[in-house]
Amino acid sequence: RLLEEAGVEPQFEEGIRVTDAKTLGVARKLFLEENLRLIDRLDELGVATRSLSGVFMADYLDKEKWQYVGKITKVNKEAIEKSIEAGYIPVLTSMAESEDGRLLNVNADVAAGELARALEPLKILYLSEKGGLFDGEGQKISHINLDEEFDYLMSQPWCRYGTRLKIKEIKEPAQLECCHHPSKRDAKGAFY
């Protein structure tokens, strides 16, 4: 949405946004602005934050087809953990860095999923600018049990591209062992 508002005409190939050099530059600027806006708002609410970059490493997904779009290969969880241990909530963007130092755009839902797989949090909360998931008639779905409804949702004609990816990325971390055993504690008594 922000890219469209900035005058970047979206181009998609197989449901994935093509990110050329111009789009990447605009995205980087917009992500920084949104990151700072979020940090300012959280600071106003008394929440200590830290903007982090360099958290995601990635390879080009397919440089010929999607140009500067990445597939995450590594999450620098140490930077996130140190930020949290120091009392700060880390604020990230869905930009990754390639081996050769190039910035790559990665899907935010995929980045959130990779982050969850790396950190294995006790709980995962997904927020969207639309305020939820909507069915084919434009009605907000009030609740979903992915264990029971995943196959049904994936078979729906309205479940395509970004919606399909979002549901898959939400389901995968939810299946992690860490998310089903809230009573597990480490040697210091912290939940994991």
PDB file of C-alpha atoms in Angstrom:
ATOM      1  CA  ARG A   1       0.000   0.000   0.000  1.00  0.00           C
ATOM      2  CA  LEU A   2       2.730   2.480   0.944  1.00  0.00           C
ATOM      3  CA  LEU A   3       4.592   1.832  -2.290  1.00  0.00           C
ATOM      4  CA  GLU A   4       1.465   2.492  -4.336  1.00  0.00           C
ATOM      5  CA  GLU A   5       0.894   5.736  -2.419  1.00  0.00           C
ATOM      6  CA  ALA A   6       4.477   6.729  -3.289  1.00  0.00           C
ATOM      7  CA  GLY A   7       3.705   6.264  -6.985  1.00  0.00           C
ATOM      8  CA  VAL A   8       5.398   2.903  -7.519  1.00  0.00           C
ATOM      9  CA  GLU A   9       3.304   0.789  -9.867  1.00  0.00           C
ATOM     10  CA  PRO A  10       3.307  -2.757  -8.481  1.00  0.00           C
ATOM     11  CA  GLN A  11       4.447  -5.546 -10.770  1.00  0.00           C
ATOM     12  CA  PHE A  12       3.863  -9.142  -9.763  1.00  0.00           C
ATOM     13  CA  GLU A  13       5.283 -12.357 -11.127  1.00  0.00           C
ATOM     14  CA  GLU A  14       3.708 -15.558  -9.795  1.00  0.00           C
ATOM     15  CA  GLY A  15       2.161 -13.582  -6.933  1.00  0.00           C
ATOM     16  CA  ILE A  16       5.493 -12.098  -5.805  1.00  0.00           C
ATOM     17  CA  ARG A  17       6.199  -8.379  -6.098  1.00  0.00           C
ATOM     18  CA  VAL A  18       9.028  -7.644  -8.525  1.00  0.00           C
ATOM     19  CA  THR A  19      11.466  -5.308  -6.779  1.00  0.00           C
ATOM     20  CA  ASP A  20      13.590  -3.331  -9.210  1.00  0.00           C
ATOM     21  CA  ALA A  21      16.210  -0.793  -8.081  1.00  0.00           C
ATOM     22  CA  LYS A  22      13.693   2.097  -8.018  1.00  0.00           C
ATOM     23  CA  THR A  23      11.158   0.087  -6.013  1.00  0.00           C
ATOM     24  CA  LEU A  24      13.868  -1.032  -3.585  1.00  0.00           C
ATOM     25  CA  GLY A  25      14.970   2.565  -3.018  1.00  0.00           C
ATOM     26  CA  VAL A  26      11.413   3.742  -2.376  1.00  0.00           C
ATOM     27  CA  ALA A  27      10.717   0.723  -0.150  1.00  0.00           C
ATOM     28  CA  ARG A  28      13.848   1.353   1.900  1.00  0.00           C
ATOM     29  CA  LYS A  29      12.860   4.989   2.441  1.00  0.00           C
ATOM     30  CA  LEU A  30       9.272   4.107   3.335  1.00  0.00           C
ATOM     31  CA  PHE A  31      10.288   1.276   5.660  1.00  0.00           C
ATOM     32  CA  LEU A  32      12.640   3.649   7.489  1.00  0.00           C
ATOM     33  CA  GLU A  33       9.902   6.284   7.820  1.00  0.00           C
ATOM     34  CA  GLU A  34       7.385   3.734   9.120  1.00  0.00           C
ATOM     35  CA  ASN A  35       9.987   2.256  11.457  1.00  0.00           C
ATOM     36  CA  LEU A  36      10.715   5.698  12.943  1.00  0.00           C
ATOM     37  CA  ARG A  37       7.007   6.504  13.187  1.00  0.00           C
ATOM     38  CA  LEU A  38       6.384   3.276  15.106  1.00  0.00           C
ATOM     39  CA  ILE A  39       9.352   3.912  17.390  1.00  0.00           C
ATOM     40  CA  ASP A  40       8.172   7.472  18.095  1.00  0.00           C
ATOM     41  CA  ARG A  41       4.670   6.253  18.945  1.00  0.00           C
ATOM     42  CA  LEU A  42       5.949   3.468  21.193  1.00  0.00           C
ATOM     43  CA  ASP A  43       8.293   5.933  22.906  1.00  0.00           C
ATOM     44  CA  GLU A  44       5.302   8.235  23.560  1.00  0.00           C
ATOM     45  CA  LEU A  45       3.641   5.283  25.278  1.00  0.00           C
ATOM     46  CA  GLY A  46       6.714   4.706  27.432  1.00  0.00           C
ATOM     47  CA  VAL A  47       7.968   1.649  25.565  1.00  0.00           C
ATOM     48  CA  ALA A  48      11.746   1.451  25.164  1.00  0.00           C
ATOM     49  CA  THR A  49      12.573   0.480  21.583  1.00  0.00           C
ATOM     50  CA  ARG A  50      15.595  -0.111  19.419  1.00  0.00           C
ATOM     51  CA  SER A  51      15.624  -0.047  15.626  1.00  0.00           C
ATOM     52  CA  LEU A  52      17.603  -3.003  14.309  1.00  0.00           C
ATOM     53  CA  SER A  53      18.893  -3.679  10.827  1.00  0.00           C
ATOM     54  CA  GLY A  54      21.045  -6.508   9.537  1.00  0.00           C
ATOM     55  CA  VAL A  55      18.836  -9.099  11.219  1.00  0.00           C
ATOM     56  CA  PHE A  56      18.028 -11.032   8.038  1.00  0.00           C
ATOM     57  CA  MET A  57      20.537 -12.515   5.587  1.00  0.00           C
ATOM     58  CA  ALA A  58      19.198 -13.676   2.230  1.00  0.00           C
ATOM     59  CA  ASP A  59      20.009 -15.026  -1.195  1.00  0.00           C
ATOM     60  CA  TYR A  60      18.363 -13.685  -4.320  1.00  0.00           C
ATOM     61  CA  LEU A  61      15.100 -15.554  -4.816  1.00  0.00           C
ATOM     62  CA  ASP A  62      15.521 -15.410  -8.601  1.00  0.00           C
ATOM     63  CA  LYS A  63      17.379 -12.291  -9.711  1.00  0.00           C
ATOM     64  CA  GLU A  64      16.236 -12.557 -13.320  1.00  0.00           C
ATOM     65  CA  LYS A  65      12.575 -12.920 -12.441  1.00  0.00           C
ATOM     66  CA  TRP A  66      12.113 -10.852  -9.250  1.00  0.00           C
ATOM     67  CA  GLN A  67      15.342  -8.801  -9.196  1.00  0.00           C
ATOM     68  CA  TYR A  68      16.019  -7.537  -5.633  1.00  0.00           C
ATOM     69  CA  VAL A  69      13.780 -10.016  -3.814  1.00  0.00           C
ATOM     70  CA  GLY A  70      15.404 -12.269  -1.251  1.00  0.00           C
ATOM     71  CA  LYS A  71      14.867 -15.641   0.346  1.00  0.00           C
ATOM     72  CA  ILE A  72      15.956 -15.524   3.990  1.00  0.00           C
ATOM     73  CA  THR A  73      18.856 -17.857   4.753  1.00  0.00           C
ATOM     74  CA  LYS A  74      19.744 -16.720   8.270  1.00  0.00           C
ATOM     75  CA  VAL A  75      18.297 -14.731  11.154  1.00  0.00           C
ATOM     76  CA  ASN A  76      20.726 -12.879  13.419  1.00  0.00           C
ATOM     77  CA  LYS A  77      18.835 -13.744  16.572  1.00  0.00           C
ATOM     78  CA  GLU A  78      21.717 -12.647  18.805  1.00  0.00           C
ATOM     79  CA  ALA A  79      21.068  -8.975  17.971  1.00  0.00           C
ATOM     80  CA  ILE A  80      17.399  -9.389  18.834  1.00  0.00           C
ATOM     81  CA  GLU A  81      18.106 -11.280  22.051  1.00  0.00           C
ATOM     82  CA  LYS A  82      20.671  -8.678  23.192  1.00  0.00           C
ATOM     83  CA  SER A  83      18.193  -5.888  22.517  1.00  0.00           C
ATOM     84  CA  ILE A  84      15.519  -7.639  24.575  1.00  0.00           C
ATOM     85  CA  GLU A  85      17.977  -8.463  27.378  1.00  0.00           C
ATOM     86  CA  ALA A  86      18.920  -4.765  27.508  1.00  0.00           C
ATOM     87  CA  GLY A  87      15.243  -3.887  28.009  1.00  0.00           C
ATOM     88  CA  TYR A  88      14.411  -2.749  24.484  1.00  0.00           C
ATOM     89  CA  ILE A  89      11.758  -3.993  22.085  1.00  0.00           C
ATOM     90  CA  PRO A  90      13.464  -4.456  18.712  1.00  0.00           C
ATOM     91  CA  VAL A  91      11.734  -2.864  15.723  1.00  0.00           C
ATOM     92  CA  LEU A  92      12.632  -4.444  12.372  1.00  0.00           C
ATOM     93  CA  THR A  93      11.836  -4.077   8.703  1.00  0.00           C
ATOM     94  CA  SER A  94      11.530  -6.821   6.128  1.00  0.00           C
ATOM     95  CA  MET A  95      14.791  -5.923   4.417  1.00  0.00           C
ATOM     96  CA  ALA A  96      17.584  -8.463   4.214  1.00  0.00           C
ATOM     97  CA  GLU A  97      21.208  -8.336   3.185  1.00  0.00           C
ATOM     98  CA  SER A  98      22.789 -10.584   0.573  1.00  0.00           C
ATOM     99  CA  GLU A  99      26.256 -12.149   0.823  1.00  0.00           C
ATOM    100  CA  ASP A 100      27.548  -9.389  -1.478  1.00  0.00           C
ATOM    101  CA  GLY A 101      26.098  -6.648   0.761  1.00  0.00           C
ATOM    102  CA  ARG A 102      23.046  -5.764  -1.347  1.00  0.00           C
ATOM    103  CA  LEU A 103      19.742  -4.940   0.276  1.00  0.00           C
ATOM    104  CA  LEU A 104      16.974  -7.343  -0.688  1.00  0.00           C
ATOM    105  CA  ASN A 105      13.254  -7.011  -0.151  1.00  0.00           C
ATOM    106  CA  VAL A 106      11.644  -9.973   1.599  1.00  0.00           C
ATOM    107  CA  ASN A 107       7.977 -10.632   2.202  1.00  0.00           C
ATOM    108  CA  ALA A 108       7.050  -9.375   5.684  1.00  0.00           C
ATOM    109  CA  ASP A 109       4.957 -12.477   6.446  1.00  0.00           C
ATOM    110  CA  VAL A 110       7.883 -14.707   5.501  1.00  0.00           C
ATOM    111  CA  ALA A 111      10.258 -12.575   7.596  1.00  0.00           C
ATOM    112  CA  ALA A 112       7.918 -12.857  10.605  1.00  0.00           C
ATOM    113  CA  GLY A 113       7.734 -16.620  10.131  1.00  0.00           C
ATOM    114  CA  GLU A 114      11.517 -16.976   9.883  1.00  0.00           C
ATOM    115  CA  LEU A 115      11.918 -14.793  12.960  1.00  0.00           C
ATOM    116  CA  ALA A 116       9.479 -16.995  14.882  1.00  0.00           C
ATOM    117  CA  ARG A 117      11.292 -20.159  13.791  1.00  0.00           C
ATOM    118  CA  ALA A 118      14.628 -18.701  14.911  1.00  0.00           C
ATOM    119  CA  LEU A 119      13.466 -17.290  18.252  1.00  0.00           C
ATOM    120  CA  GLU A 120      10.861 -19.931  19.162  1.00  0.00           C
ATOM    121  CA  PRO A 121       8.720 -17.508  21.180  1.00  0.00           C
ATOM    122  CA  LEU A 122       6.100 -18.516  23.697  1.00  0.00           C
ATOM    123  CA  LYS A 123       3.450 -16.582  21.792  1.00  0.00           C
ATOM    124  CA  ILE A 124       3.154 -15.052  18.326  1.00  0.00           C
ATOM    125  CA  LEU A 125       0.773 -12.209  17.512  1.00  0.00           C
ATOM    126  CA  TYR A 126       0.181 -11.183  13.893  1.00  0.00           C
ATOM    127  CA  LEU A 127      -1.208  -7.750  13.068  1.00  0.00           C
ATOM    128  CA  SER A 128      -2.258  -6.547   9.638  1.00  0.00           C
ATOM    129  CA  GLU A 129      -3.094  -3.166   8.208  1.00  0.00           C
ATOM    130  CA  LYS A 130      -6.459  -4.557   7.064  1.00  0.00           C
ATOM    131  CA  GLY A 131      -7.385  -5.586  10.600  1.00  0.00           C
ATOM    132  CA  GLY A 132      -7.799  -9.279   9.924  1.00  0.00           C
ATOM    133  CA  LEU A 133      -8.445 -11.937   7.322  1.00  0.00           C
ATOM    134  CA  PHE A 134     -11.415 -11.515   4.994  1.00  0.00           C
ATOM    135  CA  ASP A 135     -13.336 -14.193   3.097  1.00  0.00           C
ATOM    136  CA  GLY A 136     -14.458 -14.082  -0.547  1.00  0.00           C
ATOM    137  CA  GLU A 137     -17.462 -11.902   0.312  1.00  0.00           C
ATOM    138  CA  GLY A 138     -15.329  -9.327   2.114  1.00  0.00           C
ATOM    139  CA  GLN A 139     -16.456 -10.437   5.571  1.00  0.00           C
ATOM    140  CA  LYS A 140     -13.880 -10.482   8.354  1.00  0.00           C
ATOM    141  CA  ILE A 141     -13.274 -13.984   9.668  1.00  0.00           C
ATOM    142  CA  SER A 142     -13.734 -13.649  13.425  1.00  0.00           C
ATOM    143  CA  HIS A 143     -11.583 -16.630  14.407  1.00  0.00           C
ATOM    144  CA  ILE A 144      -9.706 -19.474  12.783  1.00  0.00           C
ATOM    145  CA  ASN A 145      -8.539 -22.815  14.099  1.00  0.00           C
ATOM    146  CA  LEU A 146      -5.720 -23.582  11.661  1.00  0.00           C
ATOM    147  CA  ASP A 147      -5.358 -27.154  12.923  1.00  0.00           C
ATOM    148  CA  GLU A 148      -8.916 -27.833  11.774  1.00  0.00           C
ATOM    149  CA  GLU A 149      -9.500 -25.268   9.010  1.00  0.00           C
ATOM    150  CA  PHE A 150      -6.173 -24.962   7.176  1.00  0.00           C
ATOM    151  CA  ASP A 151      -7.030 -27.310   4.281  1.00  0.00           C
ATOM    152  CA  TYR A 152     -10.478 -25.755   3.913  1.00  0.00           C
ATOM    153  CA  LEU A 153      -9.055 -22.223   3.810  1.00  0.00           C
ATOM    154  CA  MET A 154      -6.388 -23.201   1.285  1.00  0.00           C
ATOM    155  CA  SER A 155      -9.060 -24.672  -1.001  1.00  0.00           C
ATOM    156  CA  GLN A 156     -11.096 -21.450  -1.149  1.00  0.00           C
ATOM    157  CA  PRO A 157     -10.970 -19.507  -4.444  1.00  0.00           C
ATOM    158  CA  TRP A 158     -10.383 -16.217  -2.571  1.00  0.00           C
ATOM    159  CA  CYS A 159      -7.328 -17.646  -0.834  1.00  0.00           C
ATOM    160  CA  ARG A 160      -4.615 -16.659  -3.311  1.00  0.00           C
ATOM    161  CA  TYR A 161      -1.181 -15.076  -3.411  1.00  0.00           C
ATOM    162  CA  GLY A 162      -0.600 -12.921  -0.320  1.00  0.00           C
ATOM    163  CA  THR A 163      -3.529 -14.341   1.644  1.00  0.00           C
ATOM    164  CA  ARG A 164      -2.409 -17.904   0.962  1.00  0.00           C
ATOM    165  CA  LEU A 165       1.168 -17.093   1.941  1.00  0.00           C
ATOM    166  CA  LYS A 166       0.022 -15.275   5.094  1.00  0.00           C
ATOM    167  CA  ILE A 167      -2.033 -18.274   6.278  1.00  0.00           C
ATOM    168  CA  LYS A 168       0.839 -20.680   5.580  1.00  0.00           C
ATOM    169  CA  GLU A 169       3.352 -18.472   7.383  1.00  0.00           C
ATOM    170  CA  ILE A 170       1.059 -18.158  10.405  1.00  0.00           C
ATOM    171  CA  LYS A 171       0.438 -21.910  10.561  1.00  0.00           C
ATOM    172  CA  GLU A 172       4.065 -23.059  10.367  1.00  0.00           C
ATOM    173  CA  PRO A 173       5.441 -21.289  13.484  1.00  0.00           C
ATOM    174  CA  ALA A 174       2.261 -22.204  15.369  1.00  0.00           C
ATOM    175  CA  GLN A 175       3.282 -25.847  14.940  1.00  0.00           C
ATOM    176  CA  LEU A 176       6.616 -25.286  16.680  1.00  0.00           C
ATOM    177  CA  GLU A 177       7.018 -27.238  19.887  1.00  0.00           C
ATOM    178  CA  CYS A 178       7.728 -24.026  21.801  1.00  0.00           C
ATOM    179  CA  CYS A 179       4.274 -22.672  21.103  1.00  0.00           C
ATOM    180  CA  HIS A 180       2.500 -25.692  22.585  1.00  0.00           C
ATOM    181  CA  HIS A 181       4.327 -26.028  25.913  1.00  0.00           C
ATOM    182  CA  PRO A 182       3.995 -22.764  27.837  1.00  0.00           C
ATOM    183  CA  SER A 183       5.178 -24.430  31.033  1.00  0.00           C
ATOM    184  CA  LYS A 184       8.678 -25.175  29.694  1.00  0.00           C
ATOM    185  CA  ARG A 185      11.362 -23.205  31.552  1.00  0.00           C
ATOM    186  CA  ASP A 186      15.108 -22.932  31.188  1.00  0.00           C
ATOM    187  CA  ALA A 187      17.618 -23.311  34.055  1.00  0.00           C
ATOM    188  CA  LYS A 188      17.049 -19.666  35.115  1.00  0.00           C
ATOM    189  CA  GLY A 189      13.275 -20.140  35.244  1.00  0.00           C
ATOM    190  CA  ALA A 190      12.533 -18.184  32.072  1.00  0.00           C
ATOM    191  CA  PHE A 191       9.894 -19.501  29.711  1.00  0.00           C
ATOM    192  CA  TYR A 192      11.037 -20.692  26.310  1.00  0.00           C
TER     193      TYR A 192
END
